[in-house]
Amino acid sequence: MTGRSRWWLLSAIAALVMTAATVYGVGEWRRYQSLQAAPSSVDVATGPSLSGPRVIFRNTAVGDDYGRVAAVPLDDPGAPRAVSDLECDRVDATPERTVCLRTVRGVVTTFEATVYGADGTQESSWPLPGIPSRTRLSESSRLVATTAFVTGHSYVAVGFSTETVVTDTVAGTSANIQEFEFTVDGRRVTSPDRNMWGVTFAADDNTFFATAASGGQTWLVEGDLAARTLVAIKQGAECPSLSPDGSRLAYKKDLDPGADARWAIAVLDLATGVEVVLPGEQSIDDQAEWLDDGTVLYGLPRIDAVGDNDIWAVAADGSSDPVVFIERAMSPAVVREG
Amino acid sequence: MYISLRSAPDDMRPQGAGRGAKVSSVVITLGIVSMLTDISSESVSAILPLYITGVIGLSTIAYGFLDGIYQGISAFVRIAAGWASDRGGQPKWVAFFGYGLSALARVGLLFASGFAALTAVITVDRLGKGIRTAPRDALISASSDPDNLGRSFGTHRMLDTVGAALGPLLAFVILFLIPDGYSTVFVVSLAFALLGVALLGIVVPNIRPAEGPSEGPSEGRSDRPAATQPAAPRFRWNQLTDPRLRRLLVAAGLLGLLTIGDGFIYLLLQTRGAFAAEYFPLLYVGTNLTFLALAIPFGRLADRVGRARIFVVGHLALLAAYVVAALPVNGALLTIACLLLLGMFYAATDGILAALASQFTPPEARATGIAAAQTVVALSRLVASTTFGLLWFLYGSQAAVIGVAVALAIVIPVVALLLRRPARVRADA
């Protein structure tokens, strides 16, 4: 091939490839614009936002309400959802407060946590060090836990890093639980690869449960905010969620440890130490939420649609197979009163 | 960089024209290939965490696992690819295969929607990176004037780093315009990858500095410039026994054992609390910019005063970075100083190591020699990070860094002695 024909060939390929990418990009931009204008693909109720016992969640139905916080009545989860204008990646709520973790897109993408009052006014907001992962409010609404991946830590040769902070909205203080004293079988673990995530609070606003990881292992830990301690109570359990009566913990358990992970939800009775693995075919990667003392909710990605999820419900004693509870939704939070 | 786009490949002279010669247009073309490929790969890796956790819905452990693959896998295939490149005398086509494999992985990304699929796609991408690096560096070396080697590698690394800086920017601009436009990022990334592969395949000649006239398959034969066809022996492992190469491998391994990785230094700076956590990603941008600005000047300096010397000086910069990171005081200025020192360290060592390795290896074994040096560094740094984690655990962050700094201060003079002779005789390499 001569020099000239090489350059022609290269220019032709460059023109073809760049045109194709541009056409695709413009098409996607148009699709996104029309999506913003399109009606939602699920029934949506208009009017004032829901009050009373309800499940709030992140709406993942395609349409202009995608990514917004929505709610359905606790006793009628199939009812048309009331959609708010709050956009959140992760959400949790009590009758008094809502906490929302979100991605603020831009040329430099940032992340933030925001707390709203019952009337929807913003109470406080602070930046997160990376991508939102988990958030929980305590039953009294006093404590807020947020977990985010720390962006940039991935440049540590291998592994990932999370930052989990518990904020006390009354005292106005916050604590990074990675700095707490962490013990496994009485031995202190201070390795820098420690990571903590997925907090769930007990009713006393001091005790909490979370996940701790170090050296490729994970533990379910019981934390004490005042004493600033974390004590491992079980190995191989992640993202705990305490039942309303405080007697049991639901968490993710890896049924196939090794390179592949197949997570199922398991329920541990704190008094007896008896663990029940709940039925379900798909691998579950979510922090469970208790609908009531007998039922556990969790989000599952839809196999047929990237970016879409359903919320499933399963009996906490493992007596029945999971069923879809709310379609096209994720990050469920049960608000029992109010 | 427009120079290379204008000069036709047919009149390239792979062996440069003596002192003061400009960097070969092959090197610049290879630099642009790397830049396009880095725009492609870095645009995806910048948004991958967002995509994995936000869109696909996987969480912490899954992300950590994928990230581990992303970092670790390429070291293992590197030597094999270097050997294949030397053995077959086809560095361009081995590199082409590596670049092509990564481009293919971009196609897979468009369809991967689960953990297993993503793992496979990322594995293929990183395998491609491992395969292409050593033959590509051998091509740079073969098309450069031996006196100009540092500057050539500096130019290549500069263009490469420009791509690494542009990629994330491009990805975030796309997501800004189309908030759910992950597939657009993947398509654009694929486009840049294909451009890079096309540029390499069509424009870069397959320079085989040590190939017999009638051996090997015939495809790509017309690519070969006439000046690069001396009849020479083919690759044998015992061609890697040059004592200077062995000393370089020992030196690089020793220094690698005391190179703890920027992540730890960033963590140290962060725990000292000199800046808000949200600025954390900017630390690595700062290091990259310094690397970008200094790669060529340091390469030229290395050609003038000796590559081994600059390689050693680069580690003095690393030592200074440790000292700054260990200082018990806060301050934005200290943080910036630390980033500048880290950037200097990379500018003085990354390309220079490849230049040194090719200087100490006969042409017919060059890709293997470069791969050996790079693998020694990668593996020793892996050991360093693990060990440093343990030291941090046992003695605390401050003491651990001071310990490593002291060890580095002892090893640097030893390495300087070890590399001293080669530095003197470098002209007749």
Tab-separated table of N, CA, C and O in Angstrom, chain A residues 228-287:
chain	number	residue	atom	x	y	z
A	228	ARG	N	-17.472	3.833	71.063
A	228	ARG	CA	-16.710	3.798	69.812
A	228	ARG	C	-16.045	2.441	69.591
A	228	ARG	O	-14.833	2.338	69.380
A	229	THR	N	-16.870	1.387	69.670
A	229	THR	CA	-16.336	0.037	69.453
A	229	THR	C	-17.190	-0.725	68.444
A	229	THR	O	-18.381	-0.444	68.267
A	230	LEU	N	-16.537	-1.681	67.772
A	230	LEU	CA	-17.207	-2.625	66.878
A	230	LEU	C	-16.743	-4.019	67.286
A	230	LEU	O	-15.546	-4.261	67.378
A	231	VAL	N	-17.697	-4.916	67.542
A	231	VAL	CA	-17.339	-6.273	67.941
A	231	VAL	C	-17.948	-7.245	66.935
A	231	VAL	O	-19.151	-7.199	66.664
A	232	ALA	N	-17.101	-8.112	66.350
A	232	ALA	CA	-17.599	-9.077	65.373
A	232	ALA	C	-18.474	-10.114	66.067
A	232	ALA	O	-18.084	-10.676	67.097
A	233	ILE	N	-19.682	-10.349	65.537
A	233	ILE	CA	-20.541	-11.368	66.144
A	233	ILE	C	-20.784	-12.540	65.200
A	233	ILE	O	-21.258	-13.574	65.621
A	234	LYS	N	-20.460	-12.393	63.925
A	234	LYS	CA	-20.640	-13.505	63.007
A	234	LYS	C	-19.821	-13.238	61.764
A	234	LYS	O	-19.697	-12.101	61.325
A	235	GLN	N	-19.269	-14.317	61.171
A	235	GLN	CA	-18.471	-14.141	59.969
A	235	GLN	C	-19.314	-14.361	58.712
A	235	GLN	O	-20.284	-15.123	58.721
A	236	GLY	N	-18.964	-13.673	57.634
A	236	GLY	CA	-19.591	-13.919	56.333
A	236	GLY	C	-20.997	-13.377	56.193
A	236	GLY	O	-21.805	-13.951	55.473
A	237	ALA	N	-21.315	-12.288	56.888
A	237	ALA	CA	-22.644	-11.687	56.757
A	237	ALA	C	-22.484	-10.210	56.441
A	237	ALA	O	-21.615	-9.544	56.983
A	238	GLU	N	-23.304	-9.704	55.546
A	238	GLU	CA	-23.158	-8.313	55.112
A	238	GLU	C	-24.495	-7.580	55.103
A	238	GLU	O	-25.538	-8.183	54.900
A	239	CYS	N	-24.415	-6.277	55.241
A	239	CYS	CA	-25.571	-5.395	55.134
A	239	CYS	C	-26.737	-5.836	56.014
A	239	CYS	O	-27.802	-6.215	55.519
A	240	PRO	N	-26.553	-5.786	57.335
A	240	PRO	CA	-27.616	-6.238	58.231
A	240	PRO	C	-28.794	-5.267	58.261
A	240	PRO	O	-28.666	-4.096	57.907
A	241	SER	N	-29.936	-5.795	58.709
A	241	SER	CA	-31.132	-4.985	58.903
A	241	SER	C	-31.885	-5.564	60.090
A	241	SER	O	-32.216	-6.744	60.107
A	242	LEU	N	-32.103	-4.727	61.108
A	242	LEU	CA	-32.705	-5.203	62.359
A	242	LEU	C	-34.223	-5.199	62.240
A	242	LEU	O	-34.808	-4.239	61.723
A	243	SER	N	-34.859	-6.271	62.712
A	243	SER	CA	-36.320	-6.351	62.642
A	243	SER	C	-36.943	-5.309	63.574
A	243	SER	O	-36.309	-4.871	64.530
A	244	PRO	N	-38.206	-4.905	63.299
A	244	PRO	CA	-38.840	-3.860	64.130
A	244	PRO	C	-38.854	-4.216	65.616
A	244	PRO	O	-38.664	-3.340	66.456
A	245	ASP	N	-39.021	-5.509	65.941
A	245	ASP	CA	-39.043	-5.880	67.356
A	245	ASP	C	-37.632	-6.052	67.935
A	245	ASP	O	-37.472	-6.355	69.122
A	246	GLY	N	-36.628	-5.866	67.098
A	246	GLY	CA	-35.248	-5.908	67.585
A	246	GLY	C	-34.719	-7.298	67.878
A	246	GLY	O	-33.627	-7.433	68.444
A	247	SER	N	-35.437	-8.346	67.498
A	247	SER	CA	-35.022	-9.692	67.894
A	247	SER	C	-34.199	-10.405	66.826
A	247	SER	O	-33.486	-11.351	67.122
A	248	ARG	N	-34.316	-9.980	65.578
A	248	ARG	CA	-33.643	-10.707	64.489
A	248	ARG	C	-32.924	-9.747	63.535
A	248	ARG	O	-33.286	-8.578	63.408
A	249	LEU	N	-31.912	-10.283	62.872
A	249	LEU	CA	-31.188	-9.529	61.859
A	249	LEU	C	-31.346	-10.236	60.512
A	249	LEU	O	-31.141	-11.445	60.428
A	250	ALA	N	-31.692	-9.489	59.483
A	250	ALA	CA	-31.667	-10.022	58.124
A	250	ALA	C	-30.413	-9.477	57.460
A	250	ALA	O	-30.050	-8.319	57.658
A	251	TYR	N	-29.710	-10.313	56.723
A	251	TYR	CA	-28.485	-9.840	56.064
A	251	TYR	C	-28.202	-10.683	54.824
A	251	TYR	O	-28.833	-11.716	54.595
A	252	LYS	N	-27.238	-10.206	54.033
A	252	LYS	CA	-26.771	-10.929	52.859
A	252	LYS	C	-25.772	-11.988	53.290
A	252	LYS	O	-24.878	-11.720	54.086
A	253	LYS	N	-25.924	-13.188	52.732
A	253	LYS	CA	-24.981	-14.255	53.050
A	253	LYS	C	-24.514	-14.859	51.731
A	253	LYS	O	-25.340	-15.157	50.854
A	254	ASP	N	-23.200	-15.027	51.586
A	254	ASP	CA	-22.653	-15.599	50.350
A	254	ASP	C	-22.738	-17.125	50.426
A	254	ASP	O	-22.077	-17.757	51.239
A	255	LEU	N	-23.603	-17.708	49.561
A	255	LEU	CA	-23.783	-19.158	49.594
A	255	LEU	C	-22.680	-19.886	48.830
A	255	LEU	O	-22.539	-21.094	48.918
A	256	ASP	N	-21.904	-19.137	48.053
A	256	ASP	CA	-20.901	-19.762	47.192
A	256	ASP	C	-19.601	-18.960	47.299
A	256	ASP	O	-19.196	-18.299	46.352
A	257	PRO	N	-18.952	-18.991	48.488
A	257	PRO	CA	-17.764	-18.150	48.673
A	257	PRO	C	-16.671	-18.527	47.671
A	257	PRO	O	-16.552	-19.682	47.299
A	258	GLY	N	-15.925	-17.557	47.269
A	258	GLY	CA	-14.899	-17.772	46.252
A	258	GLY	C	-15.030	-16.679	45.220
A	258	GLY	O	-15.495	-15.592	45.524
A	259	ALA	N	-14.619	-16.987	44.008
A	259	ALA	CA	-14.616	-15.964	42.966
A	259	ALA	C	-16.039	-15.503	42.647
A	259	ALA	O	-16.318	-14.315	42.549
A	260	ASP	N	-16.961	-16.452	42.483
A	260	ASP	CA	-18.351	-16.083	42.219
A	260	ASP	C	-19.049	-15.885	43.556
A	260	ASP	O	-18.776	-16.590	44.511
A	261	ALA	N	-19.934	-14.934	43.575
A	261	ALA	CA	-20.705	-14.755	44.786
A	261	ALA	C	-22.170	-15.030	44.458
A	261	ALA	O	-22.660	-14.610	43.421
A	262	ARG	N	-22.838	-15.788	45.328
A	262	ARG	CA	-24.290	-15.907	45.186
A	262	ARG	C	-24.896	-15.576	46.529
A	262	ARG	O	-24.859	-16.374	47.461
A	263	TRP	N	-25.399	-14.340	46.618
A	263	TRP	CA	-25.914	-13.879	47.891
A	263	TRP	C	-27.389	-14.208	48.045
A	263	TRP	O	-28.187	-13.995	47.129
A	264	ALA	N	-27.702	-14.698	49.230
A	264	ALA	CA	-29.103	-14.889	49.593
A	264	ALA	C	-29.339	-14.077	50.865
A	264	ALA	O	-28.393	-13.673	51.544
A	265	ILE	N	-30.608	-13.843	51.180
A	265	ILE	CA	-30.917	-13.184	52.441
A	265	ILE	C	-31.051	-14.272	53.520
A	265	ILE	O	-31.689	-15.301	53.295
A	266	ALA	N	-30.403	-14.042	54.656
A	266	ALA	CA	-30.531	-14.960	55.781
A	266	ALA	C	-31.030	-14.162	56.982
A	266	ALA	O	-30.813	-12.952	57.058
A	267	VAL	N	-31.725	-14.846	57.877
A	267	VAL	CA	-32.237	-14.187	59.075
A	267	VAL	C	-31.669	-14.886	60.298
A	267	VAL	O	-31.720	-16.106	60.416
A	268	LEU	N	-31.066	-14.094	61.198
A	268	LEU	CA	-30.447	-14.621	62.408
A	268	LEU	C	-31.274	-14.209	63.620
A	268	LEU	O	-31.579	-13.026	63.802
A	269	ASP	N	-31.619	-15.186	64.427
A	269	ASP	CA	-32.306	-14.889	65.686
A	269	ASP	C	-31.244	-14.544	66.724
A	269	ASP	O	-30.396	-15.375	67.056
A	270	LEU	N	-31.250	-13.304	67.217
A	270	LEU	CA	-30.169	-12.847	68.092
A	270	LEU	C	-30.153	-13.579	69.432
A	270	LEU	O	-29.100	-13.760	70.039
A	271	ALA	N	-31.311	-14.023	69.893
A	271	ALA	CA	-31.360	-14.704	71.189
A	271	ALA	C	-30.867	-16.140	71.081
A	271	ALA	O	-30.093	-16.610	71.918
A	272	THR	N	-31.283	-16.856	70.030
A	272	THR	CA	-30.944	-18.275	69.928
A	272	THR	C	-29.742	-18.541	69.038
A	272	THR	O	-29.149	-19.614	69.082
A	273	GLY	N	-29.380	-17.582	68.182
A	273	GLY	CA	-28.275	-17.805	67.250
A	273	GLY	C	-28.647	-18.681	66.071
A	273	GLY	O	-27.776	-19.085	65.299
A	274	VAL	N	-29.922	-18.985	65.898
A	274	VAL	CA	-30.365	-19.827	64.793
A	274	VAL	C	-30.463	-18.982	63.520
A	274	VAL	O	-31.030	-17.889	63.522
A	275	GLU	N	-29.877	-19.495	62.431
A	275	GLU	CA	-29.882	-18.779	61.158
A	275	GLU	C	-30.755	-19.519	60.147
A	275	GLU	O	-30.671	-20.737	60.018
A	276	VAL	N	-31.607	-18.779	59.441
A	276	VAL	CA	-32.447	-19.362	58.386
A	276	VAL	C	-32.099	-18.665	57.078
A	276	VAL	O	-32.131	-17.438	56.995
A	277	VAL	N	-31.744	-19.461	56.056
A	277	VAL	CA	-31.498	-18.876	54.737
A	277	VAL	C	-32.822	-18.851	53.986
A	277	VAL	O	-33.492	-19.880	53.856
A	278	LEU	N	-33.207	-17.654	53.508
A	278	LEU	CA	-34.503	-17.518	52.848
A	278	LEU	C	-34.426	-18.009	51.397
A	278	LEU	O	-33.383	-17.874	50.752
A	279	PRO	N	-35.521	-18.555	50.871
A	279	PRO	CA	-35.507	-19.054	49.496
A	279	PRO	C	-35.414	-17.909	48.478
A	279	PRO	O	-35.701	-16.761	48.796
A	280	GLY	N	-35.018	-18.267	47.263
A	280	GLY	CA	-34.878	-17.277	46.185
A	280	GLY	C	-33.805	-17.745	45.218
A	280	GLY	O	-32.778	-18.266	45.647
A	281	GLU	N	-34.056	-17.556	43.937
A	281	GLU	CA	-33.135	-18.055	42.920
A	281	GLU	C	-32.009	-17.064	42.633
A	281	GLU	O	-30.853	-17.423	42.559
A	282	GLN	N	-32.358	-15.782	42.475
A	282	GLN	CA	-31.389	-14.785	42.043
A	282	GLN	C	-30.477	-14.349	43.166
A	282	GLN	O	-30.871	-14.361	44.334
A	283	SER	N	-29.248	-13.972	42.820
A	283	SER	CA	-28.324	-13.435	43.798
A	283	SER	C	-28.784	-12.028	44.208
A	283	SER	O	-29.098	-11.202	43.362
A	284	ILE	N	-28.834	-11.779	45.528
A	284	ILE	CA	-29.398	-10.525	46.029
A	284	ILE	C	-28.281	-9.615	46.523
A	284	ILE	O	-27.435	-10.041	47.295
A	285	ASP	N	-28.275	-8.394	46.037
A	285	ASP	CA	-27.254	-7.447	46.464
A	285	ASP	C	-27.929	-6.164	46.935
A	285	ASP	O	-27.931	-5.149	46.255
A	286	ASP	N	-28.549	-6.236	48.099
A	286	ASP	CA	-29.240	-5.064	48.643
A	286	ASP	C	-29.291	-5.207	50.160
A	286	ASP	O	-29.144	-6.302	50.695
A	287	GLN	N	-29.435	-4.072	50.827
A	287	GLN	CA	-29.659	-4.127	52.264
A	287	GLN	C	-31.158	-4.334	52.471
A	287	GLN	O	-31.965	-3.531	52.004
